[in-house]
Amino acid sequence: MAAPAHRRSLRKRRTLVVSAAVVAAGVGAAALVLNANAGTVDLYHETLAAKDGWASSGTGTTGGTKADAAHTFTVSTRAQLVKALGSASDTTPRIIKIKGTIDANTDDAGKKLTCADYASGTGYSLSAYLKAYDPSTYGRSKLPSGTQEKARAAAQTKQAKNIVFKVPANTSVVGVPGTNAGITGGMLQIQNVDNVIVRNLAFAATEDCFPQWDPTDGDDGNWNSNYDSVTLRGATHVWADHNTFTDAPHLDSANPKYYGREYQIHDGALDITKSSDLVTVSRNQFTNHDKTTLIGSSDSEPAGKLRVSIHHNVYKGITQRAPLSRVGQVHIYNNYYDVTPLNGYAVQYSINSRAKAQVVAENNYWKVPSSVKVAKLLSGDGTGSVKGSGNLVNGTVTDLVAAYNAASSKDLKTTVNWTPTLTAGLESSAKNLPTTLGTTAGAGVLK
């Protein structure tokens, strides 16, 4: 796909002319949704185009495009962002322009806060916690309880009050081009609201100072953290576009081990849970991360929700959940996966379909080193489906489901109960994705 034809990066006047040269370059006419009455559309007022994934369904996703001047904000600090977001229950349309990088771990005056600041006054200390719940004395049959667990929870609550930003309905949160716009150490929480746009932002270093030890998680127990960079919980009509997600600068390889298990301070990058629905995730970059995108937080989530489109994203140095899908109807297309080990992040799988998820994965491209088996690119629990076509591995069309099923005792099903129709911009071949997405995905591309 010719990079200059990418409609979302343009602020030029739209016309009704689609040149034969563009069509010949392989861009479907649907990728260029033109509106004779649109005039010049600036980045902050752009809305999701018709038929661009599940978030375009029904009323579509317009975010805060109807915001008046009193509800249009430019913010550069944590305190300003909190004020601009206002109450999570206020449905007044608003546009929030983030200029530069906002450090969530700061107080209202801009002073840097550390884990020690959040722990102060709670009675929590890591050394005391480790002593209290050492499996050799506490055992492995129950979750931690008592003084130190209460102190840990209190410290975690203090951090959450500072770093969790609750996004109301009818809101666009957009990075100002050319300013390295983003949020470090924070979480955008889009919960039980409708119609939100998140674009052109770099999310980094979302870290939990106070992971909880769960000795019952898996065979050996696990440390579990609490914050995603962007989390959708019961949200509808959400468009996440042209963002970048990374653990940097603190990578998982720097995490210590306690009780023989990694002390994991990172959770998800972009999670879509609690019956969220009608979501489009497009042209983002995900890198240097483990548990990337969870669709559905439980195998028992009700059917009929969790309809998500994931397209034209770049995954590089991702361990798993790209995505992990439960229950819903998920369309995964035109993404680029480079599963070469990076900075200690080695792939476990790319796409997981479980809990009767109905996944259509088409025209994606995987770059796979000789050290990684193709059978590892997919995963499932024996109840999920993946209908795959046109997927390339190192440039060759490959039946990923067949490769996985040949090596697994829990086969992925190969038929689904739906047919994607909201497919504007779907490219019929994945062969050019490694080149085109390198310059059209992630934060900092939009002008």
Short mmCIF file of C-alpha atoms in Angstrom, two decimals:
data_model
loop_
_atom_site.label_atom_id
_atom_site.label_comp_id
_atom_site.label_asym_id
_atom_site.label_seq_id
_atom_site.Cartn_x
_atom_site.Cartn_y
_atom_site.Cartn_z
CA MET A 1 0.00 0.00 0.00
CA ALA A 2 1.41 3.37 -0.95
CA ALA A 3 2.18 5.29 2.24
CA PRO A 4 1.09 8.71 0.87
CA ALA A 5 -2.44 7.37 0.38
CA HIS A 6 -2.94 6.80 4.11
CA ARG A 7 -6.05 8.85 4.79
CA ARG A 8 -5.65 9.38 8.52
CA SER A 9 -2.29 11.14 8.26
CA LEU A 10 -3.61 13.83 5.93
CA ARG A 11 -5.06 17.22 6.79
CA LYS A 12 -5.54 18.26 3.19
CA ARG A 13 -8.86 19.11 1.63
CA ARG A 14 -10.58 15.90 0.59
CA THR A 15 -11.78 15.49 -2.97
CA LEU A 16 -13.96 13.10 -4.87
CA VAL A 17 -11.14 11.96 -7.11
CA VAL A 18 -9.39 8.65 -6.61
CA SER A 19 -6.55 8.34 -9.06
CA ALA A 20 -6.00 5.22 -11.05
CA ALA A 21 -2.43 5.20 -9.79
CA VAL A 22 -3.56 4.83 -6.18
CA VAL A 23 -5.92 2.02 -7.04
CA ALA A 24 -3.18 0.31 -9.01
CA ALA A 25 -0.92 0.52 -5.95
CA GLY A 26 -3.23 -1.87 -4.19
CA VAL A 27 -5.24 0.44 -1.97
CA GLY A 28 -8.88 -0.58 -1.97
CA ALA A 29 -11.22 2.27 -2.78
CA ALA A 30 -12.86 1.69 0.61
CA ALA A 31 -9.63 2.80 2.29
CA LEU A 32 -10.21 6.30 0.98
CA VAL A 33 -13.50 7.31 2.49
CA LEU A 34 -14.20 10.66 0.90
CA ASN A 35 -16.70 13.29 1.93
CA ALA A 36 -17.42 16.19 -0.37
CA ASN A 37 -18.75 18.26 2.54
CA ALA A 38 -15.93 17.51 4.95
CA GLY A 39 -13.62 20.33 3.94
CA THR A 40 -10.36 20.45 5.87
CA VAL A 41 -10.44 18.04 8.79
CA ASP A 42 -7.88 18.60 11.52
CA LEU A 43 -6.44 15.74 13.52
CA TYR A 44 -8.42 16.53 16.67
CA HIS A 45 -11.79 16.44 14.91
CA GLU A 46 -11.21 13.38 12.75
CA THR A 47 -13.66 10.56 13.29
CA LEU A 48 -13.48 6.87 12.49
CA ALA A 49 -14.31 6.31 8.83
CA ALA A 50 -17.34 4.32 7.75
CA LYS A 51 -16.83 0.54 7.76
CA ASP A 52 -13.42 0.83 9.46
CA GLY A 53 -13.78 -2.12 11.78
CA TRP A 54 -16.22 -2.90 14.55
CA ALA A 55 -16.04 0.58 16.13
CA SER A 56 -17.70 2.01 13.02
CA SER A 57 -20.80 -0.11 13.63
CA GLY A 58 -24.11 1.56 14.44
CA THR A 59 -23.58 5.15 15.53
CA GLY A 60 -19.88 4.92 14.75
CA THR A 61 -17.07 6.49 16.78
CA THR A 62 -16.76 10.26 16.77
CA GLY A 63 -15.16 10.92 20.17
CA GLY A 64 -15.20 14.58 21.17
CA THR A 65 -15.57 16.03 17.71
CA LYS A 66 -18.62 18.07 18.82
CA ALA A 67 -16.71 19.73 21.66
CA ASP A 68 -17.11 23.48 22.05
CA ALA A 69 -14.24 25.83 22.87
CA ALA A 70 -14.87 25.52 26.61
CA HIS A 71 -14.33 21.75 26.38
CA THR A 72 -11.23 21.80 24.18
CA PHE A 73 -8.04 21.56 26.21
CA THR A 74 -4.30 21.49 25.62
CA VAL A 75 -2.49 19.83 28.51
CA SER A 76 1.16 19.21 29.37
CA THR A 77 1.06 18.03 32.99
CA ARG A 78 -0.67 15.36 35.01
CA ALA A 79 -2.72 17.93 36.93
CA GLN A 80 -3.89 19.57 33.72
CA LEU A 81 -4.90 16.21 32.26
CA VAL A 82 -6.93 15.32 35.35
CA LYS A 83 -8.73 18.67 35.20
CA ALA A 84 -9.44 18.35 31.48
CA LEU A 85 -10.89 14.86 31.87
CA GLY A 86 -13.24 16.05 34.58
CA SER A 87 -15.81 13.62 35.90
CA ALA A 88 -16.01 10.19 34.29
CA SER A 89 -19.80 10.53 34.36
CA ASP A 90 -19.86 13.81 32.40
CA THR A 91 -20.88 13.03 28.82
CA THR A 92 -20.20 16.51 27.44
CA PRO A 93 -18.05 16.12 24.30
CA ARG A 94 -14.44 17.11 24.92
CA ILE A 95 -11.16 17.20 23.04
CA ILE A 96 -7.95 16.82 25.02
CA LYS A 97 -4.72 17.63 23.20
CA ILE A 98 -1.66 16.24 24.97
CA LYS A 99 1.43 18.31 24.30
CA GLY A 100 4.69 16.61 25.21
CA THR A 101 5.10 13.70 27.61
CA ILE A 102 3.05 13.63 30.81
CA ASP A 103 4.61 11.79 33.76
CA ALA A 104 1.78 10.19 35.74
CA ASN A 105 4.02 9.68 38.76
CA THR A 106 4.00 13.34 39.77
CA ASP A 107 1.95 15.31 42.26
CA ASP A 108 -0.27 18.28 41.47
CA ALA A 109 2.72 20.61 41.67
CA GLY A 110 4.74 18.48 39.24
CA LYS A 111 7.02 16.91 41.86
CA LYS A 112 8.25 13.43 40.95
CA LEU A 113 6.73 10.62 43.03
CA THR A 114 8.35 7.26 43.68
CA CYS A 115 7.16 3.90 44.95
CA ALA A 116 8.44 4.92 48.38
CA ASP A 117 6.11 7.93 48.34
CA TYR A 118 3.10 5.70 47.69
CA ALA A 119 4.17 3.24 50.39
CA SER A 120 4.72 5.99 52.95
CA GLY A 121 2.25 5.81 55.82
CA THR A 122 0.80 2.44 54.83
CA GLY A 123 3.20 0.23 56.76
CA TYR A 124 4.16 -1.68 53.62
CA SER A 125 7.68 -2.78 52.87
CA LEU A 126 8.76 -5.34 50.30
CA SER A 127 11.11 -7.07 52.72
CA ALA A 128 8.35 -7.47 55.31
CA TYR A 129 5.94 -8.70 52.62
CA LEU A 130 8.42 -11.29 51.37
CA LYS A 131 9.01 -12.53 54.89
CA ALA A 132 5.30 -12.73 55.70
CA TYR A 133 4.30 -14.80 52.65
CA ASP A 134 7.36 -16.95 52.04
CA PRO A 135 5.89 -20.22 50.67
CA SER A 136 8.19 -22.23 52.92
CA THR A 137 6.34 -20.92 55.95
CA TYR A 138 3.06 -19.41 54.66
CA GLY A 139 2.33 -22.23 52.26
CA ARG A 140 0.94 -22.20 48.72
CA SER A 141 -2.74 -22.95 49.19
CA LYS A 142 -4.18 -19.49 49.83
CA LEU A 143 -3.80 -15.85 48.82
CA PRO A 144 -1.88 -13.54 51.15
CA SER A 145 -3.95 -12.01 53.94
CA GLY A 146 -3.18 -10.07 57.07
CA THR A 147 -1.21 -6.97 57.96
CA GLN A 148 1.29 -6.81 55.10
CA GLU A 149 -1.26 -7.69 52.41
CA LYS A 150 -3.56 -4.93 53.68
CA ALA A 151 -0.60 -2.54 53.65
CA ARG A 152 0.30 -3.57 50.09
CA ALA A 153 -3.28 -2.98 48.95
CA ALA A 154 -3.33 0.44 50.63
CA ALA A 155 -0.10 1.46 48.92
CA GLN A 156 -1.42 0.23 45.58
CA THR A 157 -4.58 2.27 46.09
CA LYS A 158 -2.48 5.40 46.67
CA GLN A 159 -0.62 4.80 43.42
CA ALA A 160 -3.84 4.12 41.50
CA LYS A 161 -5.36 7.42 42.61
CA ASN A 162 -2.40 9.17 41.07
CA ILE A 163 -1.75 7.29 37.82
CA VAL A 164 -5.20 6.12 36.66
CA PHE A 165 -6.90 8.61 34.33
CA LYS A 166 -10.62 7.98 33.90
CA VAL A 167 -11.85 8.92 30.44
CA PRO A 168 -15.49 10.02 30.08
CA ALA A 169 -17.77 9.33 27.14
CA ASN A 170 -17.61 11.40 23.95
CA THR A 171 -13.93 12.20 24.38
CA SER A 172 -10.95 12.41 22.04
CA VAL A 173 -7.50 12.21 23.64
CA VAL A 174 -4.95 13.08 20.96
CA GLY A 175 -1.24 13.78 20.99
CA VAL A 176 -0.06 17.07 19.50
CA PRO A 177 2.15 16.25 16.50
CA GLY A 178 5.84 17.05 16.80
CA THR A 179 5.87 17.18 20.63
CA ASN A 180 6.68 13.54 21.54
CA ALA A 181 3.19 13.40 22.98
CA GLY A 182 2.41 10.61 25.39
CA ILE A 183 1.93 9.37 28.94
CA THR A 184 4.60 7.63 30.95
CA GLY A 185 3.77 5.57 34.02
CA GLY A 186 0.02 6.03 33.66
CA MET A 187 -3.16 4.22 32.62
CA LEU A 188 -6.07 5.52 30.58
CA GLN A 189 -9.17 3.81 31.97
CA ILE A 190 -12.14 3.74 29.60
CA GLN A 191 -14.82 2.12 31.73
CA ASN A 192 -18.56 1.80 31.11
CA VAL A 193 -18.55 4.71 28.65
CA ASP A 194 -19.26 5.06 24.93
CA ASN A 195 -17.54 6.87 22.07
CA VAL A 196 -13.86 7.45 22.83
CA ILE A 197 -10.90 8.11 20.53
CA VAL A 198 -7.25 7.71 21.63
CA ARG A 199 -4.66 8.68 19.01
CA ASN A 200 -1.05 9.67 18.42
CA LEU A 201 0.20 8.94 21.93
CA ALA A 202 3.24 7.05 23.20
CA PHE A 203 2.53 4.97 26.30
CA ALA A 204 5.58 3.83 28.25
CA ALA A 205 6.64 2.51 31.64
CA THR A 206 3.21 1.68 33.02
CA GLU A 207 4.40 0.00 36.23
CA ASP A 208 2.81 -1.33 39.40
CA CYS A 209 4.95 -0.54 42.45
CA PHE A 210 3.14 -3.20 44.48
CA PRO A 211 2.51 -6.49 42.63
CA GLN A 212 0.54 -9.11 44.56
CA TRP A 213 1.90 -12.58 45.19
CA ASP A 214 -0.54 -15.35 44.25
CA PRO A 215 0.82 -18.79 45.20
CA THR A 216 -2.23 -20.44 43.59
CA ASP A 217 -1.62 -18.95 40.13
CA GLY A 218 -0.17 -21.79 38.05
CA ASP A 219 2.05 -24.55 39.34
CA ASP A 220 4.61 -22.26 40.96
CA GLY A 221 2.67 -19.09 41.77
CA ASN A 222 2.99 -15.68 40.12
CA TRP A 223 3.41 -12.01 40.87
CA ASN A 224 0.51 -10.10 39.31
CA SER A 225 0.42 -6.38 38.58
CA ASN A 226 -2.53 -4.07 38.22
CA TYR A 227 -2.26 -1.49 35.42
CA ASP A 228 -2.60 -1.52 31.63
CA SER A 229 -1.44 1.46 29.59
CA VAL A 230 -4.94 1.64 28.11
CA THR A 231 -7.75 -0.45 29.55
CA LEU A 232 -11.30 -0.85 28.25
CA ARG A 233 -13.81 -2.23 30.74
CA GLY A 234 -17.40 -2.37 29.60
CA ALA A 235 -16.60 0.33 27.02
CA THR A 236 -18.23 0.66 23.60
CA HIS A 237 -17.29 2.43 20.37
CA VAL A 238 -13.60 2.96 21.06
CA TRP A 239 -10.99 3.74 18.41
CA ALA A 240 -7.31 3.38 19.40
CA ASP A 241 -5.19 4.55 16.51
CA HIS A 242 -1.54 5.46 15.82
CA ASN A 243 -0.31 4.91 19.38
CA THR A 244 2.92 3.30 20.58
CA PHE A 245 3.13 0.96 23.58
CA THR A 246 6.34 -0.13 25.31
CA ASP A 247 7.70 -1.20 28.70
CA ALA A 248 10.79 0.93 28.19
CA PRO A 249 12.93 2.02 29.86
CA HIS A 250 12.44 -0.74 32.49
CA LEU A 251 12.25 -3.99 30.54
CA ASP A 252 11.15 -7.31 31.99
CA SER A 253 14.71 -8.60 31.81
CA ALA A 254 15.52 -6.19 34.67
CA ASN A 255 12.83 -7.62 36.95
CA PRO A 256 14.16 -9.53 39.98
CA LYS A 257 12.80 -12.89 41.11
CA TYR A 258 11.20 -13.59 44.46
CA TYR A 259 10.07 -17.02 45.55
CA GLY A 260 11.64 -18.20 42.31
CA ARG A 261 9.17 -16.22 40.16
CA GLU A 262 9.59 -13.02 38.18
CA TYR A 263 8.52 -9.93 40.10
CA GLN A 264 6.30 -8.67 37.27
CA ILE A 265 5.52 -4.95 37.41
CA HIS A 266 3.87 -4.75 33.98
CA ASP A 267 0.38 -5.90 33.03
CA GLY A 268 -1.34 -5.32 29.68
CA ALA A 269 -0.56 -2.75 27.00
CA LEU A 270 -4.10 -2.38 25.60
CA ASP A 271 -6.72 -4.64 27.22
CA ILE A 272 -10.37 -4.94 26.14
CA THR A 273 -12.40 -6.65 28.86
CA LYS A 274 -15.63 -6.77 30.91
CA SER A 275 -17.88 -7.11 27.84
CA SER A 276 -16.41 -4.15 26.01
CA ASP A 277 -17.72 -4.01 22.48
CA LEU A 278 -17.34 -2.38 19.06
CA VAL A 279 -13.64 -1.55 19.16
CA THR A 280 -11.16 -0.77 16.38
CA VAL A 281 -7.42 -0.96 17.09
CA SER A 282 -5.49 0.38 14.10
CA ARG A 283 -1.96 1.40 13.12
CA ASN A 284 -0.41 1.12 16.56
CA GLN A 285 3.05 -0.15 17.48
CA PHE A 286 3.45 -2.66 20.28
CA THR A 287 7.00 -3.42 21.35
CA ASN A 288 9.03 -4.75 24.28
CA HIS A 289 6.08 -6.18 26.19
CA ASP A 290 4.78 -9.49 27.48
CA LYS A 291 0.98 -9.61 28.00
CA THR A 292 -0.05 -7.27 25.21
CA THR A 293 -3.80 -7.33 24.49
CA LEU A 294 -6.41 -9.31 26.38
CA ILE A 295 -9.86 -9.47 24.81
CA GLY A 296 -12.21 -10.76 27.50
CA SER A 297 -11.03 -11.13 31.07
CA SER A 298 -12.93 -14.34 31.80
CA ASP A 299 -13.95 -17.49 29.94
CA SER A 300 -17.45 -16.92 31.34
CA GLU A 301 -18.04 -13.47 29.85
CA PRO A 302 -21.46 -13.40 28.12
CA ALA A 303 -21.72 -13.88 24.38
CA GLY A 304 -22.69 -11.07 22.03
CA LYS A 305 -20.00 -8.56 23.03
CA LEU A 306 -16.22 -8.29 22.60
CA ARG A 307 -16.46 -7.48 18.90
CA VAL A 308 -13.04 -6.10 18.00
CA SER A 309 -11.12 -5.26 14.82
CA ILE A 310 -7.32 -5.20 14.93
CA HIS A 311 -5.60 -4.03 11.75
CA HIS A 312 -2.40 -2.48 10.42
CA ASN A 313 -0.56 -2.75 13.72
CA VAL A 314 3.10 -3.62 14.28
CA TYR A 315 4.10 -6.19 16.92
CA LYS A 316 7.81 -6.43 17.65
CA GLY A 317 9.38 -7.98 20.72
CA ILE A 318 6.01 -9.21 22.00
CA THR A 319 5.78 -12.35 24.13
CA GLN A 320 2.05 -13.16 24.00
CA ARG A 321 -1.54 -11.89 23.67
CA ALA A 322 -1.38 -10.21 20.29
CA PRO A 323 -4.21 -10.71 21.02
CA LEU A 324 -5.65 -13.35 23.36
CA SER A 325 -9.33 -13.54 22.42
CA ARG A 326 -12.26 -14.87 24.39
CA VAL A 327 -15.94 -15.23 23.49
CA GLY A 328 -16.21 -12.45 20.88
CA GLN A 329 -15.98 -11.96 17.13
CA VAL A 330 -12.48 -10.66 16.41
CA HIS A 331 -11.10 -9.61 13.04
CA ILE A 332 -7.29 -9.54 12.83
CA TYR A 333 -5.96 -8.36 9.49
CA ASN A 334 -3.04 -6.65 7.79
CA ASN A 335 -0.84 -6.69 10.89
CA TYR A 336 2.93 -7.19 10.93
CA TYR A 337 4.43 -9.54 13.52
CA ASP A 338 8.20 -9.67 13.95
CA VAL A 339 8.71 -12.52 16.43
CA THR A 340 12.49 -12.30 16.50
CA PRO A 341 13.53 -12.30 20.20
CA LEU A 342 14.14 -8.72 21.34
CA ASN A 343 15.61 -7.47 24.60
CA GLY A 344 14.70 -10.70 26.36
CA TYR A 345 11.13 -10.80 25.02
CA ALA A 346 10.73 -14.13 23.21
CA VAL A 347 7.46 -15.19 21.63
CA GLN A 348 5.21 -17.72 23.36
CA TYR A 349 2.49 -17.18 20.75
CA SER A 350 0.98 -14.32 18.78
CA ILE A 351 -2.76 -15.08 18.56
CA ASN A 352 -4.74 -17.12 21.09
CA SER A 353 -8.38 -18.08 20.56
CA ARG A 354 -10.17 -19.59 23.54
CA ALA A 355 -13.56 -19.69 25.29
CA LYS A 356 -15.34 -20.15 21.95
CA ALA A 357 -13.86 -16.97 20.43
CA GLN A 358 -14.59 -16.54 16.73
CA VAL A 359 -11.41 -15.12 15.18
CA VAL A 360 -10.86 -14.29 11.52
CA ALA A 361 -7.14 -13.76 10.86
CA GLU A 362 -6.33 -12.79 7.30
CA ASN A 363 -3.55 -11.22 5.29
CA ASN A 364 -1.15 -10.75 8.18
CA TYR A 365 2.63 -11.02 7.87
CA TRP A 366 4.97 -12.83 10.27
CA LYS A 367 8.73 -12.43 10.25
CA VAL A 368 9.92 -15.65 11.88
CA PRO A 369 13.56 -16.52 12.65
CA SER A 370 14.77 -20.10 12.27
CA SER A 371 14.74 -20.46 16.07
CA VAL A 372 10.94 -20.13 16.23
CA LYS A 373 8.58 -22.84 15.01
CA VAL A 374 5.56 -21.74 12.96
CA ALA A 375 3.36 -23.89 15.22
CA LYS A 376 4.07 -21.42 18.05
CA LEU A 377 2.40 -18.49 16.33
CA LEU A 378 -1.10 -19.56 17.41
CA SER A 379 -2.55 -20.96 20.62
CA GLY A 380 -5.90 -22.04 22.02
CA ASP A 381 -7.81 -24.13 24.54
CA GLY A 382 -9.62 -26.40 22.10
CA THR A 383 -12.85 -24.38 22.01
CA GLY A 384 -11.77 -21.30 20.06
CA SER A 385 -11.82 -20.83 16.30
CA VAL A 386 -9.38 -19.19 13.88
CA LYS A 387 -10.40 -18.88 10.27
CA GLY A 388 -7.17 -17.99 8.52
CA SER A 389 -6.32 -17.00 4.96
CA GLY A 390 -3.63 -15.10 3.11
CA ASN A 391 -1.25 -15.09 6.08
CA LEU A 392 2.43 -14.93 5.16
CA VAL A 393 5.42 -16.30 7.04
CA ASN A 394 8.64 -14.81 5.70
CA GLY A 395 6.80 -14.00 2.49
CA THR A 396 5.23 -17.42 1.95
CA VAL A 397 1.51 -18.14 2.29
CA THR A 398 1.19 -20.42 5.32
CA ASP A 399 -1.71 -22.27 6.92
CA LEU A 400 -1.01 -21.29 10.52
CA VAL A 401 -3.94 -23.24 11.94
CA ALA A 402 -2.82 -26.45 10.29
CA ALA A 403 0.71 -25.94 11.61
CA TYR A 404 -0.58 -25.37 15.14
CA ASN A 405 -3.05 -28.26 15.08
CA ALA A 406 -0.39 -30.67 13.84
CA ALA A 407 1.65 -29.95 16.95
CA SER A 408 -1.13 -29.51 19.53
CA SER A 409 -3.52 -31.79 21.39
CA LYS A 410 -6.12 -28.99 21.61
CA ASP A 411 -7.00 -28.15 18.03
CA LEU A 412 -8.19 -24.74 16.95
CA LYS A 413 -11.46 -24.89 15.05
CA THR A 414 -11.27 -23.59 11.50
CA THR A 415 -14.80 -22.25 10.94
CA VAL A 416 -16.47 -19.21 12.48
CA ASN A 417 -20.07 -18.06 12.89
CA TRP A 418 -19.71 -14.66 11.23
CA THR A 419 -18.34 -12.91 8.16
CA PRO A 420 -16.52 -9.56 8.48
CA THR A 421 -18.16 -6.76 6.53
CA LEU A 422 -16.67 -3.65 8.18
CA THR A 423 -13.42 -3.93 6.28
CA ALA A 424 -12.52 -0.52 4.82
CA GLY A 425 -8.84 -0.52 3.97
CA LEU A 426 -8.43 -4.29 3.96
CA GLU A 427 -5.44 -5.11 1.75
CA SER A 428 -5.73 -8.29 -0.28
CA SER A 429 -2.03 -9.10 0.13
CA ALA A 430 0.24 -8.87 3.17
CA LYS A 431 3.50 -8.84 1.21
CA ASN A 432 4.22 -5.10 1.56
CA LEU A 433 3.26 -4.73 5.24
CA PRO A 434 6.81 -4.95 6.67
CA THR A 435 7.73 -1.90 4.58
CA THR A 436 4.58 0.20 4.63
CA LEU A 437 3.75 -0.18 8.32
CA GLY A 438 7.25 0.88 9.29
CA THR A 439 6.37 4.44 8.30
CA THR A 440 2.60 4.55 8.87
CA ALA A 441 2.05 2.90 12.29
CA GLY A 442 2.64 4.22 15.78
CA ALA A 443 2.75 7.58 17.50
CA GLY A 444 4.42 10.53 15.79
CA VAL A 445 3.23 9.67 12.28
CA LEU A 446 0.12 11.82 12.19
CA LYS A 447 0.53 15.49 11.30
#
